């Protein structure tokens, strides 16, 4: 079917990819966080299952994400198609809502989270990949920051919206919202989203044409300058005449038609520049899932708060994070511009230390206000880890000239999926046996130490190689 010219023009713009990816991030996080505030009441009061089962529900999300993350990037890079995975994710959101709507048993809640994990993994992988497809590296930082802002708006509103819907309409209210959001995203993708690789190729062809026109103008100015006589004074045209049309075309052909290196997922996992950021994402997102699992229990057990009140806690933290995000991105860019890209790894290590300090605050908190303050410090610290980690992935792919863009971002989601699978059950079990303080302090100490060691391996090795070269 032939699209109207206006719609075709909208679908062909990189800004449309950016806008729809940001919207997808919002929808993805909204659907994920809708059930956070209501999980303790739904599982413990309505279904009568143990509190350790809360970790199983969270882990089911990670299982789905891990399976989908392992396949999505490879399939998308292999088929050179970004659109089909985006449509698939939208449909799976609707399916997950249907499962939740009819859920009356514990295994159905687990199935809901499993399908939701698959949808979220596919959507997350594609929304970052498509933006990276159509924007150059020097414009990606701001684009990614805006996506994270939308993601955190969803993280802020989801628990509050879900808590209110659960109190007034029960689990069916949450399911209906999830299905509506999935249907909205599906319509948006079908109407406005085009395969980002097609846009990338169109932009490359446009640059080739523009470069050819510039080369013709350069060649013409060279001829004019040569006829103007030896007595003429140097001008701007004569200054640029040293660039020949042949040299310009040779450079253009080399940059646009060189064959990108093929790098599979297992090879990416062996690169030291990738290992540190991957472990960092595992730790930061893993600590987030631990808090999302345990904090509602803590607020319910210690303070007796309702799901709606618990949702307000996430609203407050989300607001703090949205306000702090521009500062985090600005400071990170300033550090990198002054001292080089290797400083991203030191920034990540500093963020890991701040994460640990925030967990000390949370574990020792004796009031709701102090607990939320500690959570806010954690949220900002986690972004200090995640933002440069995502940028480091892009640095490596661009420097290696690899075609494994989607696979690299899927590797990030695999790390998140592993964290969702392994850490919440451990946290839930420890919370039930040794309590909140011991669980949070011990797990954060181990994870943050592992993060710092893994991420500092690359700059330490870099320093060693530099000193060895100067000997």
Tab-separated table of C-alpha atoms in Angstrom, residues 92 165-166 462:
chain	number	residue	atom	x	y	z
A	92	UNK	CA	3.667	-9.176	23.357
A	165	UNK	CA	-5.632	1.158	39.572
A	166	UNK	CA	-5.160	-1.856	41.843
A	462	UNK	CA	45.904	0.905	29.325
